PDB file of C-alpha atoms in Angstrom:
ATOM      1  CA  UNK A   1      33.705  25.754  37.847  1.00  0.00           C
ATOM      2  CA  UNK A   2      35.452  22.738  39.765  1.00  0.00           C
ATOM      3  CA  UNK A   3      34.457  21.936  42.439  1.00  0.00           C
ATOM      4  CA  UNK A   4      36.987  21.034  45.001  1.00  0.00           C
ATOM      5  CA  UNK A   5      36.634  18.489  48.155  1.00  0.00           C
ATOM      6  CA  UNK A   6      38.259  18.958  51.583  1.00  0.00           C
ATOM      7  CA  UNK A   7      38.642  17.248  54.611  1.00  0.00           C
ATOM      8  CA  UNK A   8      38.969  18.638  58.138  1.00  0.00           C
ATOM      9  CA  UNK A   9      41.210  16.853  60.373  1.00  0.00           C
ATOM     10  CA  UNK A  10      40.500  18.588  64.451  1.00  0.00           C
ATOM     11  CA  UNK A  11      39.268  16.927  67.117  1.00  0.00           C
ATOM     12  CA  UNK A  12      37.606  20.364  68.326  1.00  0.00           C
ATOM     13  CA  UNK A  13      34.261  20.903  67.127  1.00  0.00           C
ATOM     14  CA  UNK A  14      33.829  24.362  67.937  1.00  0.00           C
ATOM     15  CA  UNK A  15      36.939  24.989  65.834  1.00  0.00           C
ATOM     16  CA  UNK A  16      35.860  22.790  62.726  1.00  0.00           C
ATOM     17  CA  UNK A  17      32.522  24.654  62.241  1.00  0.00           C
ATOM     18  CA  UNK A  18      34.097  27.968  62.576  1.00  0.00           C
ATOM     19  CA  UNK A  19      36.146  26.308  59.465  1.00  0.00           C
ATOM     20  CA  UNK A  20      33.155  25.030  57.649  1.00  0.00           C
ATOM     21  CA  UNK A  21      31.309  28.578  58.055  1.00  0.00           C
ATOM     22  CA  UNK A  22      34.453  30.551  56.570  1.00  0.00           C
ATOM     23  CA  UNK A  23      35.059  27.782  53.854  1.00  0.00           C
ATOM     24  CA  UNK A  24      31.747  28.274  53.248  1.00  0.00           C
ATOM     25  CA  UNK A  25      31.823  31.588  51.144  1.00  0.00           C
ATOM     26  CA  UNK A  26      34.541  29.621  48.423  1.00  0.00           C
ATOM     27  CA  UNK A  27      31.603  28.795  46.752  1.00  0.00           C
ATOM     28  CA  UNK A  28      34.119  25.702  44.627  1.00  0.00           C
ATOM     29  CA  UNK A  29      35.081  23.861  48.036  1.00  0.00           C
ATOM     30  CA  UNK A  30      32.785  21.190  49.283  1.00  0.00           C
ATOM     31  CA  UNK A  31      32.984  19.377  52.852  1.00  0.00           C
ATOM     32  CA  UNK A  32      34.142  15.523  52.548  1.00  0.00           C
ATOM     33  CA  UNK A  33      34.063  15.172  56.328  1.00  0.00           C
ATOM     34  CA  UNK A  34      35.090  16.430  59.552  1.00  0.00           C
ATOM     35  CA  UNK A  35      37.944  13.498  60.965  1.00  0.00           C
ATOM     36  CA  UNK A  36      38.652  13.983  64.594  1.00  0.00           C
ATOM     37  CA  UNK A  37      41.524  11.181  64.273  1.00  0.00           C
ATOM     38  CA  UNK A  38      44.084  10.582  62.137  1.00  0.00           C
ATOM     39  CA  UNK A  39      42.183   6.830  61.725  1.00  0.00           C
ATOM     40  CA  UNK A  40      38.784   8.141  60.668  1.00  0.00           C
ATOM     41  CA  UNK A  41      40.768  10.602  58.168  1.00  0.00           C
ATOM     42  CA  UNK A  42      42.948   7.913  56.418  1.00  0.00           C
ATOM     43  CA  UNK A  43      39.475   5.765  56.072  1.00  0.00           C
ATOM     44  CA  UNK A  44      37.580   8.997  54.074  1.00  0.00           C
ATOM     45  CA  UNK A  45      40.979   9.322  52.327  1.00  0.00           C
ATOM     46  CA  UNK A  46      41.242   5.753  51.108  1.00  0.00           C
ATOM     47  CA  UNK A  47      37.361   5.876  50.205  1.00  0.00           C
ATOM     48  CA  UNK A  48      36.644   9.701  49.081  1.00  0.00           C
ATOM     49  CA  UNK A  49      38.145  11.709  46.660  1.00  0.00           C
ATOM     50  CA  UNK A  50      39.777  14.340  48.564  1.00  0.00           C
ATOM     51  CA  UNK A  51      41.485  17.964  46.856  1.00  0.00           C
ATOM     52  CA  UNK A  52      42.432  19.522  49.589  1.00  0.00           C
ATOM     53  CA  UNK A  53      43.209  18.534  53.567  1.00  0.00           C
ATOM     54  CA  UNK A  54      43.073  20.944  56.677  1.00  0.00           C
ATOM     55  CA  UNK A  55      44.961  19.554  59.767  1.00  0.00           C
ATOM     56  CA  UNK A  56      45.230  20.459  63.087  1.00  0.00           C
ATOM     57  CA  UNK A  57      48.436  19.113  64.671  1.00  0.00           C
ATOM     58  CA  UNK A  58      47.426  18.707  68.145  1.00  0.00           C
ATOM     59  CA  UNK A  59      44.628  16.315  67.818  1.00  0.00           C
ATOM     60  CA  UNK A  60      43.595  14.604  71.776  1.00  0.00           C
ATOM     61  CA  UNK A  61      46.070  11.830  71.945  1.00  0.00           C
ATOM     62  CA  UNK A  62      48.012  12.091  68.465  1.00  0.00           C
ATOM     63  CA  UNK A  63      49.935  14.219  66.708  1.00  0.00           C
ATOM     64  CA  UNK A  64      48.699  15.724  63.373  1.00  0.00           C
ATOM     65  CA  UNK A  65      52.155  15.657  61.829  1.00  0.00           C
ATOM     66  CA  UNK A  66      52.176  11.670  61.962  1.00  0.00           C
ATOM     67  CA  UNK A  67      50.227  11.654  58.898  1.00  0.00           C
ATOM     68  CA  UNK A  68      52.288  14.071  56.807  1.00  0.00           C
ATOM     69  CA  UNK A  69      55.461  11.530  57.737  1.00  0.00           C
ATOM     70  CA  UNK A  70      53.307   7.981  57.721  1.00  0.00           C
ATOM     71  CA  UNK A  71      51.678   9.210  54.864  1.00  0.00           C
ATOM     72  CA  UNK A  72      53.842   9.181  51.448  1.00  0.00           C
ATOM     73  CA  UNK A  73      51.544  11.086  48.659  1.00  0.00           C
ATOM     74  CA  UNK A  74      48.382  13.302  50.147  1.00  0.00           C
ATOM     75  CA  UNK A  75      46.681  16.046  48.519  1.00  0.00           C
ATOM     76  CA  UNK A  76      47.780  19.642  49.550  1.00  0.00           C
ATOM     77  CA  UNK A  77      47.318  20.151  53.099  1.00  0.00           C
ATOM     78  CA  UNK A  78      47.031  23.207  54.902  1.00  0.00           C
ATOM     79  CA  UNK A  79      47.738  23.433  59.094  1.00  0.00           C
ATOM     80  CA  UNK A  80      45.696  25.299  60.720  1.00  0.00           C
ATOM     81  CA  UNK A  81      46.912  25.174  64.383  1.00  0.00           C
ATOM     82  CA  UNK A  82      46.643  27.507  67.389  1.00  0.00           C
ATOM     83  CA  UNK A  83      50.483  26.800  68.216  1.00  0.00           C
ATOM     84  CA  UNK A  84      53.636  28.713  66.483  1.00  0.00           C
ATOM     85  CA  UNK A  85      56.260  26.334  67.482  1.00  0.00           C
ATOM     86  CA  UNK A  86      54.941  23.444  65.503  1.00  0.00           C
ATOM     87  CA  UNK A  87      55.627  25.598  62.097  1.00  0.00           C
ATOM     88  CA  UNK A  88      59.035  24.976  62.119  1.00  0.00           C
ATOM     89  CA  UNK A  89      58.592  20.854  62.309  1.00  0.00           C
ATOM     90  CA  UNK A  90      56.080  21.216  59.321  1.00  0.00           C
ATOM     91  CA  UNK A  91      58.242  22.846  57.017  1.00  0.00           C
ATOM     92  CA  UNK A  92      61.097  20.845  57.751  1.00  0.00           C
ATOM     93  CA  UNK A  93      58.741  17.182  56.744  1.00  0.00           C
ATOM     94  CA  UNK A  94      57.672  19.561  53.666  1.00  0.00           C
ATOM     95  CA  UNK A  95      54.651  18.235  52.952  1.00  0.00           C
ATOM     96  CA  UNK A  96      52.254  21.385  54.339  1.00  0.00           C
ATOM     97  CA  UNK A  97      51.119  23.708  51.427  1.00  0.00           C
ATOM     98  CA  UNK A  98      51.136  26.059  54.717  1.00  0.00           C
ATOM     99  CA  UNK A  99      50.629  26.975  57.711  1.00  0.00           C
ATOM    100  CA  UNK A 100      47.984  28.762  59.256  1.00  0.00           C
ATOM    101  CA  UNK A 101      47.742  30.382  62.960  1.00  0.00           C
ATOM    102  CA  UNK A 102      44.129  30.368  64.739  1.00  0.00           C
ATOM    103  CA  UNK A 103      42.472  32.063  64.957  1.00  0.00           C
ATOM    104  CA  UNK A 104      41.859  31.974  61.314  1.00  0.00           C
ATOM    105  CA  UNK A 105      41.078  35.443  59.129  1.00  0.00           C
ATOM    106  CA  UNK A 106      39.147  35.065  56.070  1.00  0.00           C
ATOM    107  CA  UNK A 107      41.924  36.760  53.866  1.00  0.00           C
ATOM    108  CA  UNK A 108      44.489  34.601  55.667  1.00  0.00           C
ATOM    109  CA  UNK A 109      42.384  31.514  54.792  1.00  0.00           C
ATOM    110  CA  UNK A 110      41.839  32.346  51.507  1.00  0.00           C
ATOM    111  CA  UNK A 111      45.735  32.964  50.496  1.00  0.00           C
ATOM    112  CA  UNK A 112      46.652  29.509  51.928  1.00  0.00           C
ATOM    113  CA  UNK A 113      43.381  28.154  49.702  1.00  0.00           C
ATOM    114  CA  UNK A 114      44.594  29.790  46.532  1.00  0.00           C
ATOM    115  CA  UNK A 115      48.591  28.654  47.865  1.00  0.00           C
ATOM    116  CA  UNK A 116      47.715  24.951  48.355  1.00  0.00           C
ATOM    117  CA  UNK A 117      45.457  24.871  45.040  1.00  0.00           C
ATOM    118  CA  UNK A 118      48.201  26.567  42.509  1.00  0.00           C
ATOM    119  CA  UNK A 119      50.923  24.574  43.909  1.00  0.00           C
ATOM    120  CA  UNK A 120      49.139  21.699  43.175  1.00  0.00           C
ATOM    121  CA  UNK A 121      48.151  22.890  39.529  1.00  0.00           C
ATOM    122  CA  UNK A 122      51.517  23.847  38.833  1.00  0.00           C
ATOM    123  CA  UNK A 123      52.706  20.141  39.872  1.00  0.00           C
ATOM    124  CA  UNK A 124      50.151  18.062  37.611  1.00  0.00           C
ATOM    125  CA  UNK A 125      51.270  20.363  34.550  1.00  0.00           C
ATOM    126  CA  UNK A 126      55.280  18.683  35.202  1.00  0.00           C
ATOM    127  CA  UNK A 127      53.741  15.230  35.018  1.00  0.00           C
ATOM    128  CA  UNK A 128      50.384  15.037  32.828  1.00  0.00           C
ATOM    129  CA  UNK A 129      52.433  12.277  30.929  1.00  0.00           C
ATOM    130  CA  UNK A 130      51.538   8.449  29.676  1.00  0.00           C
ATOM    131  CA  UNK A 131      52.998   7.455  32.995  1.00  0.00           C
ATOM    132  CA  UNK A 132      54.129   7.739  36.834  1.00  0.00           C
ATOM    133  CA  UNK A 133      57.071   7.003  39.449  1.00  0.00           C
ATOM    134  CA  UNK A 134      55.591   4.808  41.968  1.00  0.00           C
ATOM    135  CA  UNK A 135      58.008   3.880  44.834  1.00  0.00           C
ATOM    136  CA  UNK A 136      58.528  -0.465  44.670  1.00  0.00           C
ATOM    137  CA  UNK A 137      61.067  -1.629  47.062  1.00  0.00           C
ATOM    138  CA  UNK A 138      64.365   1.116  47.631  1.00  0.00           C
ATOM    139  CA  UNK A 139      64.028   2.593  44.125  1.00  0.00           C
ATOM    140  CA  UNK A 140      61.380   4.654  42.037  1.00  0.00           C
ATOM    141  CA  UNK A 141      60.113   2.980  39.087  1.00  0.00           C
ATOM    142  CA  UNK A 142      57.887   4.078  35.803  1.00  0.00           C
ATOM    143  CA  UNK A 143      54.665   2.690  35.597  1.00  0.00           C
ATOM    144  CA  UNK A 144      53.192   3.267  31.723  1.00  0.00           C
ATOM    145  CA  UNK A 145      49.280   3.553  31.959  1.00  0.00           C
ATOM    146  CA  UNK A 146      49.279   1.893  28.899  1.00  0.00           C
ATOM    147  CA  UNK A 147      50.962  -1.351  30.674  1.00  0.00           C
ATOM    148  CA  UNK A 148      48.692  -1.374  33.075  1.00  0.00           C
ATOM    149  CA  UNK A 149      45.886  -4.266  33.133  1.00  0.00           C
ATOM    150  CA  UNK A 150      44.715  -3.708  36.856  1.00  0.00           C
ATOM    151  CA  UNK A 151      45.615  -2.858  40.506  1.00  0.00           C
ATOM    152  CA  UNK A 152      44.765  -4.730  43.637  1.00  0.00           C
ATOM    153  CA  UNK A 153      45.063  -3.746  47.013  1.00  0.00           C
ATOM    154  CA  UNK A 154      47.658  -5.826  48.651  1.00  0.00           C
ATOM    155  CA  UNK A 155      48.275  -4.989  52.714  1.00  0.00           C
ATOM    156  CA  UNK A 156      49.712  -1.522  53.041  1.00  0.00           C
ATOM    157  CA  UNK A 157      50.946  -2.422  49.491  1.00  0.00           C
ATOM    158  CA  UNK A 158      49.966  -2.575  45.863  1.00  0.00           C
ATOM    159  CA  UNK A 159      49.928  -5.314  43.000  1.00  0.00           C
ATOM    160  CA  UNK A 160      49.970  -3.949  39.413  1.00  0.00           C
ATOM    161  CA  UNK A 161      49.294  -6.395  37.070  1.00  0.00           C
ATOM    162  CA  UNK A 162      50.622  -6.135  33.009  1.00  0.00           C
ATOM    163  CA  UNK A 163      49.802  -9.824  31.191  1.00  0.00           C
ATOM    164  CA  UNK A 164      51.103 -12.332  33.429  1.00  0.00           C
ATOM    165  CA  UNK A 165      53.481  -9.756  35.109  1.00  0.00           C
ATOM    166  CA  UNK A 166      53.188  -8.604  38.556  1.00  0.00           C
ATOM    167  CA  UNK A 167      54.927  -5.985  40.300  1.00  0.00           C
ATOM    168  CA  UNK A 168      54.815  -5.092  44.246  1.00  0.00           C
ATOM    169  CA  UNK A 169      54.681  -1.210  44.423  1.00  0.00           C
ATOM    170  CA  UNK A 170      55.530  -0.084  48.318  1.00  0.00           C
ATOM    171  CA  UNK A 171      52.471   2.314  48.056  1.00  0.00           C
ATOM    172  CA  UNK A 172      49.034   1.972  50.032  1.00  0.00           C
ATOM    173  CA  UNK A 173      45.912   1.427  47.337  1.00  0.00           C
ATOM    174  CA  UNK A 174      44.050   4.838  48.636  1.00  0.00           C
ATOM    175  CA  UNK A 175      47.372   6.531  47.360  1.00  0.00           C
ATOM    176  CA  UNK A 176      48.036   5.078  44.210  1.00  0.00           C
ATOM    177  CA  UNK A 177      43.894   5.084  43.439  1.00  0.00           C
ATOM    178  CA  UNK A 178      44.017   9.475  44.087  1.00  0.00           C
ATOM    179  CA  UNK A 179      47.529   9.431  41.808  1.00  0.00           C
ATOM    180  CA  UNK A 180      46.154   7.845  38.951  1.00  0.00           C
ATOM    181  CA  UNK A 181      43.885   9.474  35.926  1.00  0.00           C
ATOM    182  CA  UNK A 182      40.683   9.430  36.785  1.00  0.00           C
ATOM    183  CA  UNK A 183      39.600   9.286  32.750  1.00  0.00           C
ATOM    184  CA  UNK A 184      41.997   5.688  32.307  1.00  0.00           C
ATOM    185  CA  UNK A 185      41.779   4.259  35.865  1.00  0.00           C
ATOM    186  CA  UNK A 186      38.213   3.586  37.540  1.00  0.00           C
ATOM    187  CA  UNK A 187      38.055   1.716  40.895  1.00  0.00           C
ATOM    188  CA  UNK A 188      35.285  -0.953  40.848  1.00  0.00           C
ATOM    189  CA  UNK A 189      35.752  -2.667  43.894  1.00  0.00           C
ATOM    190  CA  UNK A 190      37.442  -1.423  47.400  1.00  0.00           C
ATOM    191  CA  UNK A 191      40.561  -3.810  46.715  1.00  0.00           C
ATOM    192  CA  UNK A 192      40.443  -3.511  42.498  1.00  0.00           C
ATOM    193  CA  UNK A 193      41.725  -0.682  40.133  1.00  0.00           C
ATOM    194  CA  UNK A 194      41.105  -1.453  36.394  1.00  0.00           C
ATOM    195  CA  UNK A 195      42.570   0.618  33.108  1.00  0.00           C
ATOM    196  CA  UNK A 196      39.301   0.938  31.191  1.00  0.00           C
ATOM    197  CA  UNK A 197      40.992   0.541  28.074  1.00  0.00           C
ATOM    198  CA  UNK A 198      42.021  -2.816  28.873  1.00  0.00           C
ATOM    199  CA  UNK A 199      38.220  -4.467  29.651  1.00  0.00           C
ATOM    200  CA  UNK A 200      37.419  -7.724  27.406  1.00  0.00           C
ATOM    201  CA  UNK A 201      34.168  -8.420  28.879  1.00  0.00           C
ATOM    202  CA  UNK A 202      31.607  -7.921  32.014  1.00  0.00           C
ATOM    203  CA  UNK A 203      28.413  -8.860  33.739  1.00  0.00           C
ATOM    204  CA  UNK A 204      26.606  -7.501  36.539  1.00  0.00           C
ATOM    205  CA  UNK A 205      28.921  -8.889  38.780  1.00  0.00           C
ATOM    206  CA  UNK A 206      32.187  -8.796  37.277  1.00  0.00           C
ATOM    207  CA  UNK A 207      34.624  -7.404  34.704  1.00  0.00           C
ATOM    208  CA  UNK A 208      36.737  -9.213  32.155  1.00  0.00           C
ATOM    209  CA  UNK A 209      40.336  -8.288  31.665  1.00  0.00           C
ATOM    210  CA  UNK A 210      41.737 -11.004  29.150  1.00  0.00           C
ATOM    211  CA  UNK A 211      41.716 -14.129  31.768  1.00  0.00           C
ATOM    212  CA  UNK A 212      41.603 -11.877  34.976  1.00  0.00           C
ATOM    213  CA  UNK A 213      37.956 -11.906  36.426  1.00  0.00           C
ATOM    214  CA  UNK A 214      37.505  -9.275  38.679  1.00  0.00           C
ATOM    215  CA  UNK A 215      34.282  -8.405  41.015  1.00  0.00           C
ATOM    216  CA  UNK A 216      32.571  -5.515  41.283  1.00  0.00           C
ATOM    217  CA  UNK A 217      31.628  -3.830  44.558  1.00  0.00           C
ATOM    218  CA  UNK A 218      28.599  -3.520  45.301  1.00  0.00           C
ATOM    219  CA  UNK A 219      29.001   0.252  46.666  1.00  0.00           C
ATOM    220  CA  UNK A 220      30.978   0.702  43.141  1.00  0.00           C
ATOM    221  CA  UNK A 221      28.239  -0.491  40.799  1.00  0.00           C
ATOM    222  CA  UNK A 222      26.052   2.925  40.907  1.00  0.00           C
ATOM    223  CA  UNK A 223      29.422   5.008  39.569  1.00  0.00           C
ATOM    224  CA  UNK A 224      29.861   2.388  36.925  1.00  0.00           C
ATOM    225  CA  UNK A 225      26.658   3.007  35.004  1.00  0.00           C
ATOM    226  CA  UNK A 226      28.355   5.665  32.355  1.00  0.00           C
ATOM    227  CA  UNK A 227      30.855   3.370  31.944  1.00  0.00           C
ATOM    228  CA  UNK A 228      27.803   0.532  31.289  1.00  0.00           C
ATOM    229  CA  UNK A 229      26.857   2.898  28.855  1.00  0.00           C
ATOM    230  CA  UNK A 230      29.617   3.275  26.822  1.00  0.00           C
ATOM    231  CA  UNK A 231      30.455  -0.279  26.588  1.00  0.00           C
ATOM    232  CA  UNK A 232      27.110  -1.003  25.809  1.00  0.00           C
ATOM    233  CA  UNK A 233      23.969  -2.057  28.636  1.00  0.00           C
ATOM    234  CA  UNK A 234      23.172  -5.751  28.960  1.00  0.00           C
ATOM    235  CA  UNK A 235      19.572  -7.026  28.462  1.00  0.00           C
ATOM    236  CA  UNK A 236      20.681 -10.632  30.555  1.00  0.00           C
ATOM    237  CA  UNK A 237      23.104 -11.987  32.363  1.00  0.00           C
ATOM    238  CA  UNK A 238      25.692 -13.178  29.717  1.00  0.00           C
ATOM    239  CA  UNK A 239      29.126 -11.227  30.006  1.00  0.00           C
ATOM    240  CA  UNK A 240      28.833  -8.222  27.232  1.00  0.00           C
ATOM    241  CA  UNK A 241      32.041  -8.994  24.944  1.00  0.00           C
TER     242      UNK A 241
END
């Protein structure tokens, strides 16, 4: 079974628990976090891996829809709000897998679960390719995973790096880390993105990608242990080649 991850974005508590507790009996959904701003969700979303997003719209001095306009590729949300009118302004930004009137039944819930969830299987079987439109500039261009050396986090931007090529993709990092496969691209530091394929060396302390020396995160070392593995464990401190 996979296990899916969601995030609940409501700045009332009372309503978020009553969430949790009827989420609870989908025994493949686990609780990222509970973001009562749109802030505190785009910081679990640019650290977590998040499936699957439930938004209130009218959040205390915000509204919920800012992030499905700000925001240019999220994983399949679902609005949950207490307020018809707004269901009208979510379809037209078309981002909302759907949208949900409190309060909440448990068949309701689940239809919009299993909604948001196929939609999104459906989509990845179109574009489980060797490569992926990422928005640089006014136009859409191809990214081949195989071209890819690394990523780094660049402002509300992106640098993708092929040899000595660069190119400026006008994506945020969170976005185009969630985008990418997970089995080829493995984040090992909050600003670096590396293709696995394309490592040439490493330490304790850094990775190797031809001439490119890039550190490792601290918080990232612990998830980088089966890739240790595979490449092979060091017994010092002299880059493993």
């Amino acid at each position: 079974m996979t296990i899916r991850h969601y995030l609940i974005i409501d700045d009332n508590t009372a309503d978020a628990e009553i969430l949790v507790s009827q989420l609870g009996t989908l025994t493949f959904l686990q609780l990222i976090a509970v973001a009562p701003t749109l802030e505190e969700a785009i910081d679990v979303l640019e650290s977590k891996s998040v499936d699957l997003i439930f938004l209130d719209v009218r959040l205390a001095s915000q509204s919920g829809l800012t992030l499905l306009k700000a925001v240019p590729s999220l994983p399949p949300v679902i609005i949950i709000s207490a307020y018809p009118e707004y269901a009208v302004a979510s379809y037209e930004i078309g981002k909302a897998a759907d949208f949900v009137l409190k309060p909440v039944s448990d068949e309701r819930l689940q239809i919009a679960v299993t909604r948001a969830l196929k939609n999104t299987a459906e989509g990845r079987s179109l574009t489980e390719t060797d490569s992926i439109f990422f928005k640089a500039g006014r136009k859409m261009i191809r990214l081949r995973y195989s071209e890819v050396d690394y990523i780094q986090a660049y402002d509300a931007y992106c640098k993708v790096f092929n040899g000595e090529q660069m190119i400026l993709i006008s994506e945020p990092f969170f976005v185009v880390n969630r985008a990418l496969p997970g089995n080829l691209f493995v984040r090992v530091h909050k600003s670096y993105l590396i293709n696995v394929t394309k490592i040439t060396g490493y330490d304790r302390q850094h990775l190797w990608i031809g001439k490119c020396k890039i550190p490792i995160g601290g918080s990232y070392k612990a998830g980088l242990q089966k890739l240790f593995t595979v490449l092979g464990n060091l017994d010092d401190d002299e880059p493993a080649t």
